[in-house]
PDB file of C-alpha atoms in Angstrom:
ATOM      1  CA  UNK P  41      19.831  -2.137 -31.482  1.00 57.00           C
ATOM      2  CA  UNK P  42      16.646  -4.039 -30.697  1.00 60.00           C
ATOM      3  CA  UNK P  43      14.443  -2.907 -27.845  1.00 55.00           C
ATOM      4  CA  UNK P  44      12.006  -5.129 -25.978  1.00 56.00           C
ATOM      5  CA  UNK P  45       8.442  -4.912 -27.197  1.00 54.00           C
ATOM      6  CA  UNK P  46       6.341  -2.409 -25.279  1.00 50.00           C
ATOM      7  CA  UNK P  47       3.588  -3.966 -23.232  1.00 47.00           C
ATOM      8  CA  UNK P  48       0.464  -1.811 -23.364  1.00 49.00           C
ATOM      9  CA  UNK P  49      -1.751  -4.078 -21.330  1.00 50.00           C
ATOM     10  CA  UNK P  50      -1.010  -6.186 -18.324  1.00 51.00           C
ATOM     11  CA  UNK P  51      -2.693  -9.526 -17.981  1.00 50.00           C
ATOM     12  CA  UNK P  52      -5.212  -9.368 -15.158  1.00 47.00           C
ATOM     13  CA  UNK P  53      -4.772 -13.095 -14.656  1.00 50.00           C
ATOM     14  CA  UNK P  54      -1.176 -12.524 -13.596  1.00 56.00           C
ATOM     15  CA  UNK P  55      -2.223  -9.805 -11.142  1.00 51.00           C
ATOM     16  CA  UNK P  56      -5.211 -11.277  -9.338  1.00 66.00           C
ATOM     17  CA  UNK P  57      -3.757 -10.960  -5.822  1.00 87.00           C
ATOM     18  CA  UNK P  58      -2.194  -7.612  -5.013  1.00 90.00           C
ATOM     19  CA  UNK P  59      -1.215  -6.003  -1.730  1.00 93.00           C
ATOM     20  CA  UNK P  60      -0.505  -2.295  -1.852  1.00 95.00           C
ATOM     21  CA  UNK P  61       1.693  -1.107   1.008  1.00 97.00           C
ATOM     22  CA  UNK P  62       1.752   2.535   2.046  1.00 97.00           C
ATOM     23  CA  UNK P  63       4.497   3.272   4.541  1.00 98.00           C
ATOM     24  CA  UNK P  64       3.408   6.153   6.749  1.00 98.00           C
ATOM     25  CA  UNK P  65       5.000   8.411   9.321  1.00 98.00           C
ATOM     26  CA  UNK P  66       2.927  11.417  10.363  1.00 98.00           C
ATOM     27  CA  UNK P  67       1.545  11.553   6.828  1.00 97.00           C
ATOM     28  CA  UNK P  68      -2.051  12.412   7.663  1.00 97.00           C
ATOM     29  CA  UNK P  69      -1.959  15.366   5.271  1.00 96.00           C
ATOM     30  CA  UNK P  70      -1.215  12.964   2.391  1.00 97.00           C
ATOM     31  CA  UNK P  71      -3.274   9.900   3.331  1.00 97.00           C
ATOM     32  CA  UNK P  72      -6.688  11.178   2.245  1.00 96.00           C
ATOM     33  CA  UNK P  73      -5.515  12.013  -1.271  1.00 97.00           C
ATOM     34  CA  UNK P  74      -3.522   8.778  -1.507  1.00 97.00           C
ATOM     35  CA  UNK P  75      -6.366   6.525  -0.357  1.00 97.00           C
ATOM     36  CA  UNK P  76      -8.934   8.379  -2.461  1.00 96.00           C
ATOM     37  CA  UNK P  77      -6.793   7.962  -5.568  1.00 96.00           C
ATOM     38  CA  UNK P  78      -6.500   4.227  -4.929  1.00 94.00           C
ATOM     39  CA  UNK P  79     -10.263   3.955  -4.561  1.00 91.00           C
ATOM     40  CA  UNK P  80     -10.712   5.627  -7.958  1.00 92.00           C
ATOM     41  CA  UNK P  81      -8.771   2.860  -9.724  1.00 90.00           C
ATOM     42  CA  UNK P  82     -10.712   0.115 -11.443  1.00 88.00           C
ATOM     43  CA  UNK P  83      -9.552  -2.856  -9.403  1.00 82.00           C
ATOM     44  CA  UNK P  84     -12.832  -4.744  -9.604  1.00 81.00           C
ATOM     45  CA  UNK P  85     -11.348  -7.788 -11.332  1.00 82.00           C
ATOM     46  CA  UNK P  86      -8.486  -8.100  -8.869  1.00 86.00           C
ATOM     47  CA  UNK P  87      -8.203  -9.153  -5.274  1.00 90.00           C
ATOM     48  CA  UNK P  88      -6.584  -6.031  -3.813  1.00 91.00           C
ATOM     49  CA  UNK P  89      -5.600  -5.389  -0.225  1.00 92.00           C
ATOM     50  CA  UNK P  90      -4.432  -1.931   0.855  1.00 95.00           C
ATOM     51  CA  UNK P  91      -2.171  -1.846   3.901  1.00 96.00           C
ATOM     52  CA  UNK P  92      -1.082   1.353   5.652  1.00 98.00           C
ATOM     53  CA  UNK P  93       2.008   0.407   7.652  1.00 97.00           C
ATOM     54  CA  UNK P  94       2.691   3.014  10.286  1.00 98.00           C
ATOM     55  CA  UNK P  95       6.116   3.996  11.622  1.00 98.00           C
ATOM     56  CA  UNK P  96       4.810   5.160  15.049  1.00 97.00           C
ATOM     57  CA  UNK P  97       2.986   8.294  13.880  1.00 98.00           C
ATOM     58  CA  UNK P  98       1.788  10.816  16.440  1.00 98.00           C
ATOM     59  CA  UNK P  99      -0.666  12.610  14.147  1.00 98.00           C
ATOM     60  CA  UNK P 100      -4.223  11.697  13.115  1.00 98.00           C
ATOM     61  CA  UNK P 101      -3.186   9.018  10.587  1.00 98.00           C
ATOM     62  CA  UNK P 102      -4.885   6.128  12.422  1.00 98.00           C
ATOM     63  CA  UNK P 103      -8.194   7.988  12.533  1.00 98.00           C
ATOM     64  CA  UNK P 104      -8.023   8.788   8.835  1.00 98.00           C
ATOM     65  CA  UNK P 105      -7.351   5.178   7.871  1.00 98.00           C
ATOM     66  CA  UNK P 106     -10.250   4.058  10.117  1.00 98.00           C
ATOM     67  CA  UNK P 107     -12.579   5.996   7.798  1.00 97.00           C
ATOM     68  CA  UNK P 108     -11.684   3.699   4.884  1.00 96.00           C
ATOM     69  CA  UNK P 109     -13.364   0.297   5.233  1.00 93.00           C
ATOM     70  CA  UNK P 110     -11.207  -2.515   3.989  1.00 91.00           C
ATOM     71  CA  UNK P 111      -7.923  -0.628   4.420  1.00 96.00           C
ATOM     72  CA  UNK P 112      -5.706  -2.402   6.939  1.00 95.00           C
ATOM     73  CA  UNK P 113      -3.926  -0.345   9.617  1.00 97.00           C
ATOM     74  CA  UNK P 114      -0.632  -2.039  10.481  1.00 97.00           C
ATOM     75  CA  UNK P 115       1.206  -0.314  13.344  1.00 97.00           C
ATOM     76  CA  UNK P 116       4.913  -1.124  13.326  1.00 97.00           C
ATOM     77  CA  UNK P 117       5.494  -0.033  16.933  1.00 96.00           C
ATOM     78  CA  UNK P 118       8.358   2.350  16.221  1.00 97.00           C
ATOM     79  CA  UNK P 119       9.910   4.335  13.414  1.00 98.00           C
ATOM     80  CA  UNK P 120      11.929   1.859  11.375  1.00 97.00           C
ATOM     81  CA  UNK P 121      12.813   4.348   8.625  1.00 97.00           C
ATOM     82  CA  UNK P 122      11.900   3.860   4.987  1.00 97.00           C
ATOM     83  CA  UNK P 123      13.707   0.743   3.749  1.00 97.00           C
ATOM     84  CA  UNK P 124      13.538  -1.267   6.951  1.00 97.00           C
ATOM     85  CA  UNK P 125       9.981  -0.046   7.576  1.00 96.00           C
ATOM     86  CA  UNK P 126       8.858  -1.563   4.287  1.00 96.00           C
ATOM     87  CA  UNK P 127      10.636  -4.832   5.065  1.00 96.00           C
ATOM     88  CA  UNK P 128       9.107  -5.009   8.561  1.00 96.00           C
ATOM     89  CA  UNK P 129       5.660  -4.233   7.154  1.00 95.00           C
ATOM     90  CA  UNK P 130       5.826  -7.028   4.578  1.00 95.00           C
ATOM     91  CA  UNK P 131       7.156  -9.483   7.158  1.00 95.00           C
ATOM     92  CA  UNK P 132       4.449  -8.558   9.703  1.00 93.00           C
ATOM     93  CA  UNK P 133       1.722  -8.801   7.081  1.00 90.00           C
ATOM     94  CA  UNK P 134       3.024 -12.191   5.938  1.00 88.00           C
ATOM     95  CA  UNK P 135       2.745 -13.472   9.524  1.00 86.00           C
ATOM     96  CA  UNK P 136      -0.863 -12.252   9.695  1.00 81.00           C
ATOM     97  CA  UNK P 137      -1.986 -14.430   6.801  1.00 72.00           C
TER      98      UNK P 137
END
C-alpha cells in the first residue's frame, strides 16, 4: 500500500489570506487563553484576520475581545448553535467585505 507523501511545510504563498473564526457563546473563561495563543503564532508573513462570532453571549466576552486590537467582534444576534452559527458567521463576514 502506498501512502501520500507527508507534507512537513505548508507554502506560505498558498496561505497569504486567512480568516480565523472563533464561535463563542458565553466563553469568556476561554477567550483570553485562545486569543493569547493565536497572538503567539508567527503569522507575520500572512494576512490574518481573527473573528470572534458571538452567539448572543450574556457574559463578559465582548469586553474581553475589545482588549485585543485587530480582533473583530461579530455579534450574530441570537444563539444559532454550533454548525449554523459558523455558517451564519462566515456569511455575515462575507457581506462585510
